[in-house]
Amino acid sequence: MITLEQENRRFLTDLFAGQFRGHAIIMDPEPQPAPGPGDYAVSDLPQSVWLDRILRDYEAQLTLLERAQHDAVPYVRLTTGTELFAAAFGCPVHIYADSPAAARPIAFSAEEADLLTEPSLTATPLERVFEMARMVRRRVGPDVAIGVPDIQSAYDIAALIWNKEDFFIASVQEPSAVRRLVQKCQNLLMHFFNAFIAEFPECNLCHCPNAWAPPDLGVWLSEDEAGSLSVGMFEEFCLPHLNELSDTFGGLFMHCCATADHQYRSFKKIRRLRGLNRVFQAPGPKPAIDLFSGDTVLMVAWTNEEDVYKMLDMARPDTRFLFNMGAQPISEAQRTYERLRTRCPRVS
């Protein structure tokens, strides 16, 4: 007998790369309290302290799936802040009491950026990610999908390493130095993905929003500096690396919460862009619906129910949505899912 999780795996695989059988609706579980500030990759707390919270989150996903019968595939979320890969290069990390950790820049000139060497996967924060994944696998077994930490694009990582004001000026005045640092970041990302997939083949490469896709459909990342770049600069510094990742790993899923509507035509140049998560600007979702329908799933995160109905009214016949709804108590999440599913039925 096929379980709901198995059927959801088929359904989501079809959504991203197969026959359309309906929009996906994923309800988030209520968040589990963190054991302390920062995250497990940069915390001084023992990994076991964070492990308990990570496993409670996975158990909450299982309970929510059983009760709400929504479209999710539960997976173990190894979420970190954006600091991870910059910290591997040696950036100091500031730990806030009530918000995610943040990397502080370590380079302030082209000369300082050129002195940086590409780190190995044994750099402390990355090593802690792999060790946490091994701890998780020992607890849940080899058949449960293990998620990745926060993944920033190569350009976004470089913008954390090199003091951002100087970095943007250098992108105009010393572009070759910027390209050299971005290439180091790209190499590290490629090594990380290859190693993670090899060691944890039952993985979920999604990092934002909370969804699932089989790893052979591609990797996921954030491209948030796109809003600060012109179209020409995006296509010079970012697009080649995004296409390299897509070509290497079978596709790309991208989060972008920047003011980046002007980049939509360039986003269309990303080969096999399977999913796009946007925080929509003042024009709203219609420009994205009009441009990406038929090619890319629009992954809409943590919006309200009324806006979901508005987007469904805007949808074209070839539009595909994944709605990742915000956390609610289980009984309320169940009712929300039932209302949304009535509005957009799922075809078996």
Short mmCIF file of C-alpha atoms in Angstrom, two decimals:
data_model
loop_
_atom_site.label_atom_id
_atom_site.label_comp_id
_atom_site.label_asym_id
_atom_site.label_seq_id
_atom_site.Cartn_x
_atom_site.Cartn_y
_atom_site.Cartn_z
CA MET A 1 0.00 0.00 0.00
CA ILE A 2 1.33 3.42 -0.97
CA THR A 3 1.67 5.82 1.96
CA LEU A 4 0.73 9.49 1.79
CA GLU A 5 4.40 10.46 1.95
CA GLN A 6 5.20 8.21 -1.02
CA GLU A 7 2.31 9.64 -3.02
CA ASN A 8 3.41 13.17 -2.12
CA ARG A 9 6.88 12.39 -3.43
CA ARG A 10 5.36 11.41 -6.76
CA PHE A 11 3.06 14.43 -6.76
CA LEU A 12 5.85 16.94 -6.07
CA THR A 13 8.19 15.29 -8.57
CA ASP A 14 5.47 15.69 -11.20
CA LEU A 15 4.88 19.30 -10.16
CA PHE A 16 8.50 20.24 -10.82
CA ALA A 17 9.29 17.99 -13.78
CA GLY A 18 6.31 16.02 -14.98
CA GLN A 19 2.57 15.99 -15.59
CA PHE A 20 0.67 18.73 -13.77
CA ARG A 21 -1.69 17.21 -11.20
CA GLY A 22 -2.54 20.31 -9.21
CA HIS A 23 -0.88 23.05 -7.20
CA ALA A 24 0.98 21.96 -4.05
CA ILE A 25 -0.12 23.17 -0.62
CA ILE A 26 2.34 22.62 2.20
CA MET A 27 1.52 23.57 5.78
CA ASP A 28 4.40 24.42 8.12
CA PRO A 29 4.50 22.88 11.61
CA GLU A 30 4.72 25.19 14.58
CA PRO A 31 8.38 26.03 15.26
CA GLN A 32 10.36 24.31 17.97
CA PRO A 33 12.20 26.57 20.43
CA ALA A 34 15.94 26.83 19.83
CA PRO A 35 18.25 25.77 22.67
CA GLY A 36 20.27 28.96 22.43
CA PRO A 37 21.35 31.84 20.14
CA GLY A 38 23.12 31.18 16.88
CA ASP A 39 22.83 27.81 15.16
CA TYR A 40 24.48 24.42 15.48
CA ALA A 41 27.16 25.20 12.87
CA VAL A 42 28.55 28.16 14.82
CA SER A 43 27.29 27.54 18.35
CA ASP A 44 29.52 26.61 21.26
CA LEU A 45 26.82 24.26 22.55
CA PRO A 46 27.31 20.52 22.03
CA GLN A 47 25.75 19.26 18.81
CA SER A 48 23.54 16.92 20.83
CA VAL A 49 21.70 19.93 22.27
CA TRP A 50 20.72 21.07 18.77
CA LEU A 51 20.02 17.51 17.66
CA ASP A 52 17.07 17.21 20.03
CA ARG A 53 15.45 20.33 18.58
CA ILE A 54 16.06 19.18 14.99
CA LEU A 55 14.46 15.80 15.71
CA ARG A 56 11.47 17.43 17.45
CA ASP A 57 10.92 19.51 14.32
CA TYR A 58 10.96 16.37 12.16
CA GLU A 59 8.49 14.65 14.50
CA ALA A 60 6.23 17.72 14.31
CA GLN A 61 6.27 17.42 10.52
CA LEU A 62 5.23 13.76 10.76
CA THR A 63 2.37 14.59 13.11
CA LEU A 64 1.16 17.44 10.92
CA LEU A 65 1.20 15.22 7.81
CA GLU A 66 -0.82 12.56 9.59
CA ARG A 67 -3.41 15.03 10.87
CA ALA A 68 -3.68 17.57 8.04
CA GLN A 69 -3.06 15.17 5.13
CA HIS A 70 -1.38 17.97 3.15
CA ASP A 71 1.21 17.78 0.35
CA ALA A 72 4.48 17.76 2.29
CA VAL A 73 7.28 15.23 2.43
CA PRO A 74 8.72 15.38 5.98
CA TYR A 75 12.48 15.75 6.11
CA VAL A 76 15.12 16.61 8.69
CA ARG A 77 15.89 20.31 8.45
CA LEU A 78 19.52 21.23 9.10
CA THR A 79 18.81 24.94 8.79
CA THR A 80 21.52 27.49 9.54
CA GLY A 81 21.91 31.22 9.02
CA THR A 82 23.44 32.82 5.96
CA GLU A 83 26.85 32.97 7.64
CA LEU A 84 27.86 29.37 6.97
CA PHE A 85 30.06 29.48 3.85
CA ALA A 86 31.51 32.91 4.64
CA ALA A 87 32.48 31.57 8.08
CA ALA A 88 34.25 28.68 6.36
CA PHE A 89 36.46 31.29 4.64
CA GLY A 90 37.35 32.67 8.07
CA CYS A 91 34.80 35.44 8.51
CA PRO A 92 34.01 36.18 12.16
CA VAL A 93 30.39 35.49 13.10
CA HIS A 94 28.25 37.77 15.24
CA ILE A 95 25.72 35.91 17.38
CA TYR A 96 22.55 37.86 18.08
CA ALA A 97 20.32 37.04 21.02
CA ASP A 98 17.08 37.03 19.05
CA SER A 99 17.86 36.73 15.33
CA PRO A 100 20.02 34.54 13.07
CA ALA A 101 23.80 34.75 13.23
CA ALA A 102 25.58 36.97 10.70
CA ALA A 103 29.01 36.85 9.08
CA ARG A 104 31.26 39.88 9.37
CA PRO A 105 33.50 40.76 6.37
CA ILE A 106 37.12 39.74 6.38
CA ALA A 107 38.29 41.44 3.14
CA PHE A 108 38.19 45.15 2.39
CA SER A 109 40.21 45.31 -0.84
CA ALA A 110 41.06 43.29 -3.91
CA GLU A 111 44.46 42.48 -2.42
CA GLU A 112 42.90 41.06 0.75
CA ALA A 113 40.33 39.09 -1.25
CA ASP A 114 43.08 37.57 -3.38
CA LEU A 115 44.90 36.36 -0.27
CA LEU A 116 41.95 34.21 0.77
CA THR A 117 42.25 30.52 -0.02
CA GLU A 118 39.38 28.26 -0.84
CA PRO A 119 38.47 26.35 2.34
CA SER A 120 38.03 22.62 2.56
CA LEU A 121 34.92 20.86 3.81
CA THR A 122 36.76 20.26 7.08
CA ALA A 123 36.46 23.97 7.95
CA THR A 124 34.75 24.03 11.34
CA PRO A 125 31.23 25.23 10.39
CA LEU A 126 30.99 22.90 7.39
CA GLU A 127 32.44 19.99 9.35
CA ARG A 128 29.73 20.54 11.98
CA VAL A 129 27.06 20.36 9.27
CA PHE A 130 28.30 16.98 8.08
CA GLU A 131 28.65 15.71 11.63
CA MET A 132 25.10 16.83 12.45
CA ALA A 133 23.82 15.03 9.35
CA ARG A 134 25.61 11.86 10.46
CA MET A 135 24.11 12.15 13.95
CA VAL A 136 20.66 12.58 12.42
CA ARG A 137 21.08 9.59 10.12
CA ARG A 138 22.05 7.39 13.04
CA ARG A 139 18.80 8.40 14.77
CA VAL A 140 16.30 8.31 11.88
CA GLY A 141 17.86 5.75 9.55
CA PRO A 142 18.91 5.91 5.89
CA ASP A 143 15.43 6.27 4.35
CA VAL A 144 14.53 9.69 5.79
CA ALA A 145 15.47 12.70 3.67
CA ILE A 146 18.09 14.94 5.27
CA GLY A 147 17.98 18.60 4.35
CA VAL A 148 20.84 21.01 3.70
CA PRO A 149 21.85 24.17 5.56
CA ASP A 150 21.26 27.65 4.20
CA ILE A 151 22.76 27.92 0.71
CA GLN A 152 23.73 31.31 -0.67
CA SER A 153 24.89 31.79 -4.25
CA ALA A 154 28.58 32.26 -5.00
CA TYR A 155 28.12 36.01 -5.53
CA ASP A 156 26.09 36.36 -2.33
CA ILE A 157 28.76 34.52 -0.32
CA ALA A 158 31.46 36.77 -1.78
CA ALA A 159 29.38 39.81 -0.80
CA LEU A 160 29.51 38.62 2.82
CA ILE A 161 33.25 37.96 2.76
CA TRP A 162 34.25 41.26 1.11
CA ASN A 163 32.90 44.36 2.87
CA LYS A 164 29.77 44.97 0.85
CA GLU A 165 30.19 48.67 0.08
CA ASP A 166 33.72 48.04 -1.20
CA PHE A 167 32.58 44.85 -2.95
CA PHE A 168 29.97 46.62 -5.07
CA ILE A 169 32.43 49.36 -6.03
CA ALA A 170 34.99 46.70 -6.94
CA SER A 171 32.38 44.95 -9.10
CA VAL A 172 32.62 48.04 -11.33
CA GLN A 173 36.23 49.12 -10.85
CA GLU A 174 38.03 45.79 -10.27
CA PRO A 175 35.75 43.15 -11.78
CA SER A 176 38.51 40.60 -12.30
CA ALA A 177 39.22 40.53 -8.54
CA VAL A 178 35.52 40.08 -7.83
CA ARG A 179 35.34 37.23 -10.34
CA ARG A 180 38.29 35.51 -8.67
CA LEU A 181 36.63 35.58 -5.24
CA VAL A 182 33.24 34.53 -6.65
CA GLN A 183 34.94 31.58 -8.38
CA LYS A 184 36.42 30.43 -5.06
CA CYS A 185 32.93 30.55 -3.55
CA GLN A 186 31.51 28.65 -6.52
CA ASN A 187 34.18 25.95 -6.16
CA LEU A 188 33.28 25.53 -2.48
CA LEU A 189 29.58 25.21 -3.31
CA MET A 190 30.28 22.59 -5.96
CA HIS A 191 32.44 20.59 -3.55
CA PHE A 192 29.83 20.85 -0.82
CA PHE A 193 26.95 19.66 -3.01
CA ASN A 194 28.96 16.78 -4.46
CA ALA A 195 30.09 15.61 -1.03
CA PHE A 196 26.69 15.99 0.64
CA ILE A 197 24.83 14.10 -2.08
CA ALA A 198 27.48 11.36 -2.13
CA GLU A 199 27.33 10.80 1.62
CA PHE A 200 23.58 11.37 2.07
CA PRO A 201 21.92 10.23 -1.18
CA GLU A 202 18.50 10.34 0.52
CA CYS A 203 18.63 14.10 0.88
CA ASN A 204 16.51 17.16 0.28
CA LEU A 205 18.47 20.01 -1.29
CA CYS A 206 15.78 22.61 -0.58
CA HIS A 207 16.69 25.35 1.86
CA CYS A 208 13.98 27.97 1.27
CA PRO A 209 11.02 27.69 1.36
CA ASN A 210 10.12 24.43 3.14
CA ALA A 211 9.46 21.95 0.38
CA TRP A 212 10.90 18.75 -1.06
CA ALA A 213 12.12 17.59 -4.46
CA PRO A 214 14.25 14.59 -5.45
CA PRO A 215 17.93 15.57 -5.48
CA ASP A 216 18.35 14.63 -9.13
CA LEU A 217 16.11 17.57 -10.12
CA GLY A 218 18.72 20.10 -8.97
CA VAL A 219 20.11 22.20 -6.15
CA TRP A 220 18.53 25.12 -4.30
CA LEU A 221 20.04 28.47 -3.30
CA SER A 222 19.38 32.12 -2.50
CA GLU A 223 20.33 34.83 -5.01
CA ASP A 224 19.50 37.97 -3.02
CA GLU A 225 22.13 40.41 -4.24
CA ALA A 226 20.40 40.36 -7.64
CA GLY A 227 18.29 43.29 -6.48
CA SER A 228 21.40 45.46 -6.08
CA LEU A 229 22.79 44.68 -9.53
CA SER A 230 22.01 45.91 -13.00
CA VAL A 231 20.90 43.35 -15.55
CA GLY A 232 24.34 43.43 -17.16
CA MET A 233 26.17 42.90 -13.88
CA PHE A 234 23.87 40.04 -12.90
CA GLU A 235 24.50 38.31 -16.19
CA GLU A 236 28.26 38.85 -15.84
CA PHE A 237 28.80 37.85 -12.21
CA CYS A 238 25.89 35.54 -11.35
CA LEU A 239 24.26 33.90 -14.36
CA PRO A 240 27.24 31.76 -15.50
CA HIS A 241 27.62 30.21 -12.05
CA LEU A 242 23.90 29.55 -11.72
CA ASN A 243 23.89 27.78 -15.08
CA GLU A 244 26.96 25.77 -14.11
CA LEU A 245 25.17 24.52 -10.98
CA SER A 246 22.04 23.73 -12.97
CA ASP A 247 23.96 21.89 -15.69
CA THR A 248 25.99 19.91 -13.14
CA PHE A 249 23.17 18.88 -10.81
CA GLY A 250 20.17 18.60 -13.12
CA GLY A 251 18.39 21.85 -12.44
CA LEU A 252 18.11 24.83 -10.10
CA PHE A 253 15.59 26.10 -7.56
CA MET A 254 16.09 29.71 -6.47
CA HIS A 255 14.94 31.97 -3.64
CA CYS A 256 15.15 35.72 -4.17
CA CYS A 257 13.67 38.16 -1.66
CA ALA A 258 15.36 41.21 -3.18
CA THR A 259 13.85 44.07 -5.17
CA ALA A 260 14.66 42.18 -8.33
CA ASP A 261 11.72 42.25 -10.73
CA HIS A 262 14.07 43.88 -13.23
CA GLN A 263 16.02 40.60 -13.34
CA TYR A 264 13.11 38.40 -14.46
CA ARG A 265 14.29 38.23 -18.08
CA SER A 266 17.73 37.22 -16.85
CA PHE A 267 16.24 34.63 -14.50
CA LYS A 268 14.59 33.14 -17.58
CA LYS A 269 18.09 32.52 -18.95
CA ILE A 270 18.84 30.07 -16.12
CA ARG A 271 18.66 26.65 -17.71
CA ARG A 272 16.15 24.31 -16.06
CA LEU A 273 15.01 26.81 -13.45
CA ARG A 274 12.53 24.44 -11.86
CA GLY A 275 11.29 26.60 -9.02
CA LEU A 276 11.38 30.29 -8.09
CA ASN A 277 10.55 31.67 -4.64
CA ARG A 278 10.00 35.44 -4.71
CA VAL A 279 8.97 38.03 -2.18
CA PHE A 280 6.85 39.99 -4.63
CA GLN A 281 7.32 43.73 -5.11
CA ALA A 282 4.65 46.40 -5.50
CA PRO A 283 3.50 45.09 -8.93
CA GLY A 284 2.58 41.88 -7.15
CA PRO A 285 2.82 38.34 -8.50
CA LYS A 286 1.32 38.91 -11.96
CA PRO A 287 4.61 39.75 -13.77
CA ALA A 288 6.11 36.49 -12.48
CA ILE A 289 2.98 34.52 -13.35
CA ASP A 290 2.95 35.92 -16.89
CA LEU A 291 6.66 35.28 -17.51
CA PHE A 292 7.39 31.98 -15.73
CA SER A 293 4.19 30.01 -16.31
CA GLY A 294 4.84 26.92 -18.36
CA ASP A 295 8.51 26.74 -17.37
CA THR A 296 9.01 27.27 -13.64
CA VAL A 297 7.00 26.49 -10.50
CA LEU A 298 6.25 29.64 -8.52
CA MET A 299 6.95 28.73 -4.89
CA VAL A 300 5.01 31.19 -2.75
CA ALA A 301 6.02 31.17 0.91
CA TRP A 302 4.16 32.19 4.05
CA THR A 303 1.44 34.25 2.43
CA ASN A 304 -2.11 34.56 3.69
CA GLU A 305 -5.08 32.60 2.45
CA GLU A 306 -6.73 35.57 0.75
CA ASP A 307 -3.63 36.24 -1.35
CA VAL A 308 -3.50 32.58 -2.38
CA TYR A 309 -7.00 32.91 -3.83
CA LYS A 310 -5.98 36.09 -5.67
CA MET A 311 -2.99 34.30 -7.22
CA LEU A 312 -5.16 31.37 -8.24
CA ASP A 313 -7.47 33.84 -9.99
CA MET A 314 -4.45 35.30 -11.84
CA ALA A 315 -3.10 31.90 -12.86
CA ARG A 316 -2.83 30.89 -16.50
CA PRO A 317 -3.69 27.36 -17.62
CA ASP A 318 0.02 26.44 -17.52
CA THR A 319 0.83 28.10 -14.17
CA ARG A 320 2.18 25.85 -11.42
CA PHE A 321 2.22 26.98 -7.80
CA LEU A 322 3.65 25.60 -4.60
CA PHE A 323 2.11 27.37 -1.62
CA ASN A 324 4.14 27.00 1.58
CA MET A 325 1.73 28.27 4.25
CA GLY A 326 2.86 29.64 7.60
CA ALA A 327 2.68 27.72 10.85
CA GLN A 328 -0.70 27.26 12.50
CA PRO A 329 -2.05 25.00 15.24
CA ILE A 330 -2.72 21.56 13.77
CA SER A 331 -6.52 21.78 13.78
CA GLU A 332 -6.40 25.18 12.07
CA ALA A 333 -3.80 23.97 9.56
CA GLN A 334 -6.08 21.06 8.68
CA ARG A 335 -9.03 23.39 8.00
CA THR A 336 -6.86 25.79 5.99
CA TYR A 337 -5.57 22.99 3.81
CA GLU A 338 -9.09 21.65 3.22
CA ARG A 339 -10.34 25.09 2.12
CA LEU A 340 -7.40 25.64 -0.22
CA ARG A 341 -7.62 22.15 -1.66
CA THR A 342 -11.33 22.63 -2.37
CA ARG A 343 -10.39 25.75 -4.34
CA CYS A 344 -7.69 23.94 -6.38
CA PRO A 345 -8.28 20.16 -6.40
CA ARG A 346 -5.41 17.72 -6.67
CA VAL A 347 -5.75 15.14 -9.43
CA SER A 348 -4.78 11.60 -8.48
#
